[in-house]
C-alpha cells in the first residue's frame, strides 16, 4: 500500500503535467488522437472554463452518459477542477433507469452522446422530457426534472434544447485562467467529486458519494499493485461509467504519469489491435456484463 495523500483530482493531473509535460497522456488509435500531459491538462482546463461559463458551479451534479469517448475523460478531470460532482451513467440504461438516476441524483447537467448500439439516447431523452425540444439551451425549467438546467451533446451536431460540445469550448474564452485557479483553490480533498450508482440487484440503484481523497488514493494503490510507472501504456477497454474504467483506469494512469489508451467500445479484435499498435504494457480485462 502506498502512502495516502490529501489532494484533489484536478491537482493530481496538474502535478503530473508539470513533472512530465511531453509524455503522452491520452491516445485514441482509431481517431489518430494523441495528447501529451501538457496538452491534456490544457484541454481539461479549457473545458472546465467552458463549464463555468455555462453556469456549472462547485457542488453541481453533472451526469455523463456515453461510452469511452475522449470527451468523457476530459469531462472527468475538467469537472473535478471546478468542483462539480461527476455522476456516471450506465450506457445500457433505458428510459425509466435514466429518469430515475437524473431525479435521484439531482443532476443539474446531462452530457450525452447520440446513441449506443441501436438505442438512440437523443430520442430517449426527448421521450422523457418532450418540452426539451422547445427549450432554450441552458435555461431548462422542467416539471419532471426540476434540477436539470442544461443538456450538452457530446458532438458537433445541433439538437433542440441542447448545447453542443463546440459551445463548451467556445465558452471558455469568457473565463480567465485566474478565475479557474480561484475555483481550484477553494476545493478540499474531502469534498464529494464523484457519484457512482450500484447495480440495484436488491432494490433501486443507490448513488455512492466518493471524495477526491477516496478515488485518488484508490487509484494510486491500484497503480502500485499493478506496478504501473510513467513508462507504461494502459489499454482501457472497460467502461468509464464503472470504477474499473474511471478510477482503476484513467486516474490510476494519471497518478503515475502512464499513458491512457482507451478503446471506445469493447470489441476483442479492436482491443488486441490497439495493444499491438500502441505497444501497450498493461491491459484491463472487461466484465462481460458491462460491455
mmCIF file with all atom_site columns, N, CA, C and O in Angstrom, residues 167-214:
data_model
loop_
_atom_site.group_PDB
_atom_site.id
_atom_site.type_symbol
_atom_site.label_atom_id
_atom_site.label_alt_id
_atom_site.label_comp_id
_atom_site.label_asym_id
_atom_site.label_entity_id
_atom_site.label_seq_id
_atom_site.pdbx_PDB_ins_code
_atom_site.Cartn_x
_atom_site.Cartn_y
_atom_site.Cartn_z
_atom_site.occupancy
_atom_site.B_iso_or_equiv
_atom_site.pdbx_formal_charge
_atom_site.auth_seq_id
_atom_site.auth_comp_id
_atom_site.auth_asym_id
_atom_site.auth_atom_id
_atom_site.pdbx_PDB_model_num
ATOM 1   N N  . UNK A 1 167 ? -19.808 24.441 -28.236 1.00 0.00 ? 167 UNK A N  1
ATOM 2   C CA . UNK A 1 167 ? -20.283 25.535 -27.377 1.00 0.00 ? 167 UNK A CA 1
ATOM 3   C C  . UNK A 1 167 ? -19.480 25.592 -26.084 1.00 0.00 ? 167 UNK A C  1
ATOM 4   O O  . UNK A 1 167 ? -19.178 26.682 -25.575 1.00 0.00 ? 167 UNK A O  1
ATOM 5   N N  . UNK A 1 168 ? -19.161 24.422 -25.535 1.00 0.00 ? 168 UNK A N  1
ATOM 6   C CA . UNK A 1 168 ? -18.381 24.368 -24.295 1.00 0.00 ? 168 UNK A CA 1
ATOM 7   C C  . UNK A 1 168 ? -17.000 24.973 -24.511 1.00 0.00 ? 168 UNK A C  1
ATOM 8   O O  . UNK A 1 168 ? -16.533 25.805 -23.724 1.00 0.00 ? 168 UNK A O  1
ATOM 9   N N  . UNK A 1 169 ? -16.359 24.557 -25.599 1.00 0.00 ? 169 UNK A N  1
ATOM 10  C CA . UNK A 1 169 ? -15.003 25.035 -25.885 1.00 0.00 ? 169 UNK A CA 1
ATOM 11  C C  . UNK A 1 169 ? -15.003 26.535 -26.162 1.00 0.00 ? 169 UNK A C  1
ATOM 12  O O  . UNK A 1 169 ? -14.132 27.271 -25.676 1.00 0.00 ? 169 UNK A O  1
ATOM 13  N N  . UNK A 1 170 ? -15.992 27.008 -26.915 1.00 0.00 ? 170 UNK A N  1
ATOM 14  C CA . UNK A 1 170 ? -16.063 28.442 -27.224 1.00 0.00 ? 170 UNK A CA 1
ATOM 15  C C  . UNK A 1 170 ? -16.334 29.264 -25.976 1.00 0.00 ? 170 UNK A C  1
ATOM 16  O O  . UNK A 1 170 ? -15.815 30.380 -25.830 1.00 0.00 ? 170 UNK A O  1
ATOM 17  N N  . UNK A 1 171 ? -17.132 28.725 -25.059 1.00 0.00 ? 171 UNK A N  1
ATOM 18  C CA . UNK A 1 171 ? -17.480 29.463 -23.835 1.00 0.00 ? 171 UNK A CA 1
ATOM 19  C C  . UNK A 1 171 ? -16.263 29.708 -22.953 1.00 0.00 ? 171 UNK A C  1
ATOM 20  O O  . UNK A 1 171 ? -16.257 30.641 -22.143 1.00 0.00 ? 171 UNK A O  1
ATOM 21  N N  . UNK A 1 172 ? -15.235 28.888 -23.104 1.00 0.00 ? 172 UNK A N  1
ATOM 22  C CA . UNK A 1 172 ? -14.037 29.022 -22.265 1.00 0.00 ? 172 UNK A CA 1
ATOM 23  C C  . UNK A 1 172 ? -13.368 30.378 -22.433 1.00 0.00 ? 172 UNK A C  1
ATOM 24  O O  . UNK A 1 172 ? -12.704 30.866 -21.507 1.00 0.00 ? 172 UNK A O  1
ATOM 25  N N  . UNK A 1 173 ? -13.532 31.003 -23.593 1.00 0.00 ? 173 UNK A N  1
ATOM 26  C CA . UNK A 1 173 ? -12.884 32.287 -23.848 1.00 0.00 ? 173 UNK A CA 1
ATOM 27  C C  . UNK A 1 173 ? -13.373 33.392 -22.914 1.00 0.00 ? 173 UNK A C  1
ATOM 28  O O  . UNK A 1 173 ? -12.700 34.409 -22.748 1.00 0.00 ? 173 UNK A O  1
ATOM 29  N N  . UNK A 1 174 ? -14.543 33.181 -22.303 1.00 0.00 ? 174 UNK A N  1
ATOM 30  C CA . UNK A 1 174 ? -15.114 34.210 -21.435 1.00 0.00 ? 174 UNK A CA 1
ATOM 31  C C  . UNK A 1 174 ? -14.710 34.049 -19.969 1.00 0.00 ? 174 UNK A C  1
ATOM 32  O O  . UNK A 1 174 ? -15.126 34.844 -19.119 1.00 0.00 ? 174 UNK A O  1
ATOM 33  N N  . UNK A 1 175 ? -13.920 33.029 -19.670 1.00 0.00 ? 175 UNK A N  1
ATOM 34  C CA . UNK A 1 175 ? -13.470 32.781 -18.293 1.00 0.00 ? 175 UNK A CA 1
ATOM 35  C C  . UNK A 1 175 ? -11.948 32.728 -18.284 1.00 0.00 ? 175 UNK A C  1
ATOM 36  O O  . UNK A 1 175 ? -11.337 32.005 -19.070 1.00 0.00 ? 175 UNK A O  1
ATOM 37  N N  . UNK A 1 176 ? -11.332 33.479 -17.405 1.00 0.00 ? 176 UNK A N  1
ATOM 38  C CA . UNK A 1 176 ? -9.869  33.538 -17.373 1.00 0.00 ? 176 UNK A CA 1
ATOM 39  C C  . UNK A 1 176 ? -9.272  32.345 -16.635 1.00 0.00 ? 176 UNK A C  1
ATOM 40  O O  . UNK A 1 176 ? -9.948  31.678 -15.842 1.00 0.00 ? 176 UNK A O  1
ATOM 41  N N  . UNK A 1 177 ? -8.002  32.127 -16.886 1.00 0.00 ? 177 UNK A N  1
ATOM 42  C CA . UNK A 1 177 ? -7.272  31.074 -16.177 1.00 0.00 ? 177 UNK A CA 1
ATOM 43  C C  . UNK A 1 177 ? -7.253  31.365 -14.679 1.00 0.00 ? 177 UNK A C  1
ATOM 44  O O  . UNK A 1 177 ? -7.330  30.452 -13.850 1.00 0.00 ? 177 UNK A O  1
ATOM 45  N N  . UNK A 1 178 ? -7.162  32.636 -14.333 1.00 0.00 ? 178 UNK A N  1
ATOM 46  C CA . UNK A 1 178 ? -7.133  33.024 -12.925 1.00 0.00 ? 178 UNK A CA 1
ATOM 47  C C  . UNK A 1 178 ? -8.446  32.685 -12.221 1.00 0.00 ? 178 UNK A C  1
ATOM 48  O O  . UNK A 1 178 ? -8.436  32.275 -11.055 1.00 0.00 ? 178 UNK A O  1
ATOM 49  N N  . UNK A 1 179 ? -9.566  32.860 -12.922 1.00 0.00 ? 179 UNK A N  1
ATOM 50  C CA . UNK A 1 179 ? -10.858 32.505 -12.339 1.00 0.00 ? 179 UNK A CA 1
ATOM 51  C C  . UNK A 1 179 ? -10.920 31.014 -12.023 1.00 0.00 ? 179 UNK A C  1
ATOM 52  O O  . UNK A 1 179 ? -11.443 30.603 -10.982 1.00 0.00 ? 179 UNK A O  1
ATOM 53  N N  . UNK A 1 180 ? -10.393 30.197 -12.925 1.00 0.00 ? 180 UNK A N  1
ATOM 54  C CA . UNK A 1 180 ? -10.361 28.757 -12.673 1.00 0.00 ? 180 UNK A CA 1
ATOM 55  C C  . UNK A 1 180 ? -9.444  28.432 -11.503 1.00 0.00 ? 180 UNK A C  1
ATOM 56  O O  . UNK A 1 180 ? -9.779  27.588 -10.659 1.00 0.00 ? 180 UNK A O  1
ATOM 57  N N  . UNK A 1 181 ? -8.303  29.099 -11.422 1.00 0.00 ? 181 UNK A N  1
ATOM 58  C CA . UNK A 1 181 ? -7.379  28.863 -10.303 1.00 0.00 ? 181 UNK A CA 1
ATOM 59  C C  . UNK A 1 181 ? -8.041  29.166 -8.963  1.00 0.00 ? 181 UNK A C  1
ATOM 60  O O  . UNK A 1 181 ? -7.818  28.467 -7.973  1.00 0.00 ? 181 UNK A O  1
ATOM 61  N N  . UNK A 1 182 ? -8.858  30.218 -8.929  1.00 0.00 ? 182 UNK A N  1
ATOM 62  C CA . UNK A 1 182 ? -9.576  30.566 -7.696  1.00 0.00 ? 182 UNK A CA 1
ATOM 63  C C  . UNK A 1 182 ? -10.542 29.441 -7.324  1.00 0.00 ? 182 UNK A C  1
ATOM 64  O O  . UNK A 1 182 ? -10.657 29.060 -6.151  1.00 0.00 ? 182 UNK A O  1
ATOM 65  N N  . UNK A 1 183 ? -11.232 28.902 -8.331  1.00 0.00 ? 183 UNK A N  1
ATOM 66  C CA . UNK A 1 183 ? -12.150 27.787 -8.080  1.00 0.00 ? 183 UNK A CA 1
ATOM 67  C C  . UNK A 1 183 ? -11.391 26.587 -7.514  1.00 0.00 ? 183 UNK A C  1
ATOM 68  O O  . UNK A 1 183 ? -11.828 25.961 -6.542  1.00 0.00 ? 183 UNK A O  1
ATOM 69  N N  . UNK A 1 184 ? -10.266 26.265 -8.117  1.00 0.00 ? 184 UNK A N  1
ATOM 70  C CA . UNK A 1 184 ? -9.495  25.104 -7.686  1.00 0.00 ? 184 UNK A CA 1
ATOM 71  C C  . UNK A 1 184 ? -8.954  25.285 -6.273  1.00 0.00 ? 184 UNK A C  1
ATOM 72  O O  . UNK A 1 184 ? -8.898  24.324 -5.484  1.00 0.00 ? 184 UNK A O  1
ATOM 73  N N  . UNK A 1 185 ? -8.560  26.498 -5.935  1.00 0.00 ? 185 UNK A N  1
ATOM 74  C CA . UNK A 1 185 ? -8.011  26.763 -4.607  1.00 0.00 ? 185 UNK A CA 1
ATOM 75  C C  . UNK A 1 185 ? -9.072  26.620 -3.517  1.00 0.00 ? 185 UNK A C  1
ATOM 76  O O  . UNK A 1 185 ? -8.734  26.425 -2.339  1.00 0.00 ? 185 UNK A O  1
ATOM 77  N N  . UNK A 1 186 ? -10.326 26.688 -3.905  1.00 0.00 ? 186 UNK A N  1
ATOM 78  C CA . UNK A 1 186 ? -11.425 26.605 -2.937  1.00 0.00 ? 186 UNK A CA 1
ATOM 79  C C  . UNK A 1 186 ? -11.857 25.170 -2.659  1.00 0.00 ? 186 UNK A C  1
ATOM 80  O O  . UNK A 1 186 ? -12.732 24.925 -1.831  1.00 0.00 ? 186 UNK A O  1
ATOM 81  N N  . UNK A 1 187 ? -11.236 24.210 -3.327  1.00 0.00 ? 187 UNK A N  1
ATOM 82  C CA . UNK A 1 187 ? -11.636 22.809 -3.188  1.00 0.00 ? 187 UNK A CA 1
ATOM 83  C C  . UNK A 1 187 ? -10.868 22.128 -2.067  1.00 0.00 ? 187 UNK A C  1
ATOM 84  O O  . UNK A 1 187 ? -9.739  22.497 -1.753  1.00 0.00 ? 187 UNK A O  1
ATOM 85  N N  . UNK A 1 188 ? -11.492 21.110 -1.498  1.00 0.00 ? 188 UNK A N  1
ATOM 86  C CA . UNK A 1 188 ? -10.853 20.309 -0.458  1.00 0.00 ? 188 UNK A CA 1
ATOM 87  C C  . UNK A 1 188 ? -10.943 18.838 -0.838  1.00 0.00 ? 188 UNK A C  1
ATOM 88  O O  . UNK A 1 188 ? -11.954 18.397 -1.408  1.00 0.00 ? 188 UNK A O  1
ATOM 89  N N  . UNK A 1 189 ? -9.919  18.087 -0.501  1.00 0.00 ? 189 UNK A N  1
ATOM 90  C CA . UNK A 1 189 ? -9.856  16.679 -0.901  1.00 0.00 ? 189 UNK A CA 1
ATOM 91  C C  . UNK A 1 189 ? -10.947 15.826 -0.271  1.00 0.00 ? 189 UNK A C  1
ATOM 92  O O  . UNK A 1 189 ? -11.250 14.737 -0.766  1.00 0.00 ? 189 UNK A O  1
ATOM 93  N N  . UNK A 1 190 ? -11.549 16.303 0.801   1.00 0.00 ? 190 UNK A N  1
ATOM 94  C CA . UNK A 1 190 ? -12.606 15.534 1.458   1.00 0.00 ? 190 UNK A CA 1
ATOM 95  C C  . UNK A 1 190 ? -13.996 15.878 0.938   1.00 0.00 ? 190 UNK A C  1
ATOM 96  O O  . UNK A 1 190 ? -15.000 15.384 1.467   1.00 0.00 ? 190 UNK A O  1
ATOM 97  N N  . UNK A 1 191 ? -14.076 16.701 -0.102  1.00 0.00 ? 191 UNK A N  1
ATOM 98  C CA . UNK A 1 191 ? -15.369 17.012 -0.712  1.00 0.00 ? 191 UNK A CA 1
ATOM 99  C C  . UNK A 1 191 ? -15.731 15.966 -1.754  1.00 0.00 ? 191 UNK A C  1
ATOM 100 O O  . UNK A 1 191 ? -14.860 15.395 -2.424  1.00 0.00 ? 191 UNK A O  1
ATOM 101 N N  . UNK A 1 192 ? -17.030 15.729 -1.904  1.00 0.00 ? 192 UNK A N  1
ATOM 102 C CA . UNK A 1 192 ? -17.513 14.750 -2.887  1.00 0.00 ? 192 UNK A CA 1
ATOM 103 C C  . UNK A 1 192 ? -17.239 15.255 -4.296  1.00 0.00 ? 192 UNK A C  1
ATOM 104 O O  . UNK A 1 192 ? -17.467 16.431 -4.606  1.00 0.00 ? 192 UNK A O  1
ATOM 105 N N  . UNK A 1 193 ? -16.732 14.346 -5.141  1.00 0.00 ? 193 UNK A N  1
ATOM 106 C CA . UNK A 1 193 ? -16.403 14.719 -6.519  1.00 0.00 ? 193 UNK A CA 1
ATOM 107 C C  . UNK A 1 193 ? -16.964 13.732 -7.540  1.00 0.00 ? 193 UNK A C  1
ATOM 108 O O  . UNK A 1 193 ? -16.981 13.989 -8.731  1.00 0.00 ? 193 UNK A O  1
ATOM 109 N N  . UNK A 1 194 ? -17.459 12.582 -7.057  1.00 0.00 ? 194 UNK A N  1
ATOM 110 C CA . UNK A 1 194 ? -17.934 11.537 -7.970  1.00 0.00 ? 194 UNK A CA 1
ATOM 111 C C  . UNK A 1 194 ? -19.103 10.803 -7.321  1.00 0.00 ? 194 UNK A C  1
ATOM 112 O O  . UNK A 1 194 ? -19.100 10.572 -6.112  1.00 0.00 ? 194 UNK A O  1
ATOM 113 N N  . UNK A 1 195 ? -20.115 10.482 -8.135  1.00 0.00 ? 195 UNK A N  1
ATOM 114 C CA . UNK A 1 195 ? -21.235 9.674  -7.664  1.00 0.00 ? 195 UNK A CA 1
ATOM 115 C C  . UNK A 1 195 ? -21.416 8.507  -8.620  1.00 0.00 ? 195 UNK A C  1
ATOM 116 O O  . UNK A 1 195 ? -21.626 8.710  -9.819  1.00 0.00 ? 195 UNK A O  1
ATOM 117 N N  . UNK A 1 196 ? -21.285 7.299  -8.089  1.00 0.00 ? 196 UNK A N  1
ATOM 118 C CA . UNK A 1 196 ? -21.444 6.095  -8.900  1.00 0.00 ? 196 UNK A CA 1
ATOM 119 C C  . UNK A 1 196 ? -22.615 5.288  -8.362  1.00 0.00 ? 196 UNK A C  1
ATOM 120 O O  . UNK A 1 196 ? -22.789 5.167  -7.157  1.00 0.00 ? 196 UNK A O  1
ATOM 121 N N  . UNK A 1 197 ? -23.393 4.723  -9.281  1.00 0.00 ? 197 UNK A N  1
ATOM 122 C CA . UNK A 1 197 ? -24.607 4.026  -8.893  1.00 0.00 ? 197 UNK A CA 1
ATOM 123 C C  . UNK A 1 197 ? -24.391 2.515  -8.802  1.00 0.00 ? 197 UNK A C  1
ATOM 124 O O  . UNK A 1 197 ? -23.759 1.914  -9.658  1.00 0.00 ? 197 UNK A O  1
ATOM 125 N N  . UNK A 1 198 ? -24.953 1.933  -7.720  1.00 0.00 ? 198 UNK A N  1
ATOM 126 C CA . UNK A 1 198 ? -24.897 0.498  -7.525  1.00 0.00 ? 198 UNK A CA 1
ATOM 127 C C  . UNK A 1 198 ? -25.752 -0.197 -8.572  1.00 0.00 ? 198 UNK A C  1
ATOM 128 O O  . UNK A 1 198 ? -26.561 0.438  -9.253  1.00 0.00 ? 198 UNK A O  1
ATOM 129 N N  . UNK A 1 199 ? -25.596 -1.494 -8.680  1.00 0.00 ? 199 UNK A N  1
ATOM 130 C CA . UNK A 1 199 ? -26.324 -2.238 -9.717  1.00 0.00 ? 199 UNK A CA 1
ATOM 131 C C  . UNK A 1 199 ? -27.814 -2.316 -9.457  1.00 0.00 ? 199 UNK A C  1
ATOM 132 O O  . UNK A 1 199 ? -28.606 -2.510 -10.376 1.00 0.00 ? 199 UNK A O  1
ATOM 133 N N  . UNK A 1 200 ? -28.225 -2.203 -8.181  1.00 0.00 ? 200 UNK A N  1
ATOM 134 C CA . UNK A 1 200 ? -29.650 -2.248 -7.870  1.00 0.00 ? 200 UNK A CA 1
ATOM 135 C C  . UNK A 1 200 ? -30.230 -3.644 -7.892  1.00 0.00 ? 200 UNK A C  1
ATOM 136 O O  . UNK A 1 200 ? -31.442 -3.816 -8.079  1.00 0.00 ? 200 UNK A O  1
ATOM 137 N N  . UNK A 1 201 ? -29.406 -4.673 -7.699  1.00 0.00 ? 201 UNK A N  1
ATOM 138 C CA . UNK A 1 201 ? -29.903 -6.048 -7.781  1.00 0.00 ? 201 UNK A CA 1
ATOM 139 C C  . UNK A 1 201 ? -30.870 -6.387 -6.652  1.00 0.00 ? 201 UNK A C  1
ATOM 140 O O  . UNK A 1 201 ? -31.690 -7.283 -6.784  1.00 0.00 ? 201 UNK A O  1
ATOM 141 N N  . UNK A 1 202 ? -30.796 -5.697 -5.521  1.00 0.00 ? 202 UNK A N  1
ATOM 142 C CA . UNK A 1 202 ? -31.716 -5.955 -4.404  1.00 0.00 ? 202 UNK A CA 1
ATOM 143 C C  . UNK A 1 202 ? -32.623 -4.761 -4.131  1.00 0.00 ? 202 UNK A C  1
ATOM 144 O O  . UNK A 1 202 ? -33.199 -4.638 -3.062  1.00 0.00 ? 202 UNK A O  1
ATOM 145 N N  . UNK A 1 203 ? -32.761 -3.882 -5.073  1.00 0.00 ? 203 UNK A N  1
ATOM 146 C CA . UNK A 1 203 ? -33.598 -2.692 -4.906  1.00 0.00 ? 203 UNK A CA 1
ATOM 147 C C  . UNK A 1 203 ? -33.187 -1.650 -5.908  1.00 0.00 ? 203 UNK A C  1
ATOM 148 O O  . UNK A 1 203 ? -32.430 -1.916 -6.840  1.00 0.00 ? 203 UNK A O  1
ATOM 149 N N  . UNK A 1 204 ? -33.696 -0.442 -5.753  1.00 0.00 ? 204 UNK A N  1
ATOM 150 C CA . UNK A 1 204 ? -33.324 0.632  -6.660  1.00 0.00 ? 204 UNK A CA 1
ATOM 151 C C  . UNK A 1 204 ? -31.838 0.959  -6.506  1.00 0.00 ? 204 UNK A C  1
ATOM 152 O O  . UNK A 1 204 ? -31.293 0.892  -5.401  1.00 0.00 ? 204 UNK A O  1
ATOM 153 N N  . UNK A 1 205 ? -31.165 1.332  -7.598  1.00 0.00 ? 205 UNK A N  1
ATOM 154 C CA . UNK A 1 205 ? -29.744 1.717  -7.502  1.00 0.00 ? 205 UNK A CA 1
ATOM 155 C C  . UNK A 1 205 ? -29.557 2.883  -6.541  1.00 0.00 ? 205 UNK A C  1
ATOM 156 O O  . UNK A 1 205 ? -30.406 3.759  -6.440  1.00 0.00 ? 205 UNK A O  1
ATOM 157 N N  . UNK A 1 206 ? -28.443 2.866  -5.838  1.00 0.00 ? 206 UNK A N  1
ATOM 158 C CA . UNK A 1 206 ? -28.115 3.926  -4.878  1.00 0.00 ? 206 UNK A CA 1
ATOM 159 C C  . UNK A 1 206 ? -26.886 4.683  -5.364  1.00 0.00 ? 206 UNK A C  1
ATOM 160 O O  . UNK A 1 206 ? -25.930 4.073  -5.826  1.00 0.00 ? 206 UNK A O  1
ATOM 161 N N  . UNK A 1 207 ? -26.921 5.998  -5.233  1.00 0.00 ? 207 UNK A N  1
ATOM 162 C CA . UNK A 1 207 ? -25.770 6.806  -5.610  1.00 0.00 ? 207 UNK A CA 1
ATOM 163 C C  . UNK A 1 207 ? -24.736 6.814  -4.496  1.00 0.00 ? 207 UNK A C  1
ATOM 164 O O  . UNK A 1 207 ? -25.012 7.286  -3.389  1.00 0.00 ? 207 UNK A O  1
ATOM 165 N N  . UNK A 1 208 ? -23.559 6.284  -4.778  1.00 0.00 ? 208 UNK A N  1
ATOM 166 C CA . UNK A 1 208 ? -22.479 6.225  -3.796  1.00 0.00 ? 208 UNK A CA 1
ATOM 167 C C  . UNK A 1 208 ? -21.609 7.466  -3.956  1.00 0.00 ? 208 UNK A C  1
ATOM 168 O O  . UNK A 1 208 ? -21.074 7.714  -5.038  1.00 0.00 ? 208 UNK A O  1
ATOM 169 N N  . UNK A 1 209 ? -21.460 8.249  -2.902  1.00 0.00 ? 209 UNK A N  1
ATOM 170 C CA . UNK A 1 209 ? -20.718 9.503  -2.967  1.00 0.00 ? 209 UNK A CA 1
ATOM 171 C C  . UNK A 1 209 ? -19.245 9.275  -2.632  1.00 0.00 ? 209 UNK A C  1
ATOM 172 O O  . UNK A 1 209 ? -18.910 8.747  -1.571  1.00 0.00 ? 209 UNK A O  1
ATOM 173 N N  . UNK A 1 210 ? -18.371 9.678  -3.536  1.00 0.00 ? 210 UNK A N  1
ATOM 174 C CA . UNK A 1 210 ? -16.934 9.473  -3.391  1.00 0.00 ? 210 UNK A CA 1
ATOM 175 C C  . UNK A 1 210 ? -16.205 10.813 -3.414  1.00 0.00 ? 210 UNK A C  1
ATOM 176 O O  . UNK A 1 210 ? -16.520 11.690 -4.221  1.00 0.00 ? 210 UNK A O  1
ATOM 177 N N  . UNK A 1 211 ? -15.235 10.972 -2.548  1.00 0.00 ? 211 UNK A N  1
ATOM 178 C CA . UNK A 1 211 ? -14.481 12.219 -2.470  1.00 0.00 ? 211 UNK A CA 1
ATOM 179 C C  . UNK A 1 211 ? -13.227 12.159 -3.337  1.00 0.00 ? 211 UNK A C  1
ATOM 180 O O  . UNK A 1 211 ? -12.820 11.089 -3.806  1.00 0.00 ? 211 UNK A O  1
ATOM 181 N N  . UNK A 1 212 ? -12.596 13.322 -3.511  1.00 0.00 ? 212 UNK A N  1
ATOM 182 C CA . UNK A 1 212 ? -11.288 13.366 -4.176  1.00 0.00 ? 212 UNK A CA 1
ATOM 183 C C  . UNK A 1 212 ? -10.345 12.367 -3.505  1.00 0.00 ? 212 UNK A C  1
ATOM 184 O O  . UNK A 1 212 ? -9.662  11.592 -4.177  1.00 0.00 ? 212 UNK A O  1
ATOM 185 N N  . UNK A 1 213 ? -10.289 12.443 -2.175  1.00 0.00 ? 213 UNK A N  1
ATOM 186 C CA . UNK A 1 213 ? -9.380  11.600 -1.403  1.00 0.00 ? 213 UNK A CA 1
ATOM 187 C C  . UNK A 1 213 ? -9.660  10.115 -1.647  1.00 0.00 ? 213 UNK A C  1
ATOM 188 O O  . UNK A 1 213 ? -8.733  9.306  -1.804  1.00 0.00 ? 213 UNK A O  1
ATOM 189 N N  . UNK A 1 214 ? -10.947 9.746  -1.698  1.00 0.00 ? 214 UNK A N  1
ATOM 190 C CA . UNK A 1 214 ? -11.332 8.359  -1.959  1.00 0.00 ? 214 UNK A CA 1
ATOM 191 C C  . UNK A 1 214 ? -10.733 7.843  -3.261  1.00 0.00 ? 214 UNK A C  1
ATOM 192 O O  . UNK A 1 214 ? -10.020 6.830  -3.288  1.00 0.00 ? 214 UNK A O  1
#
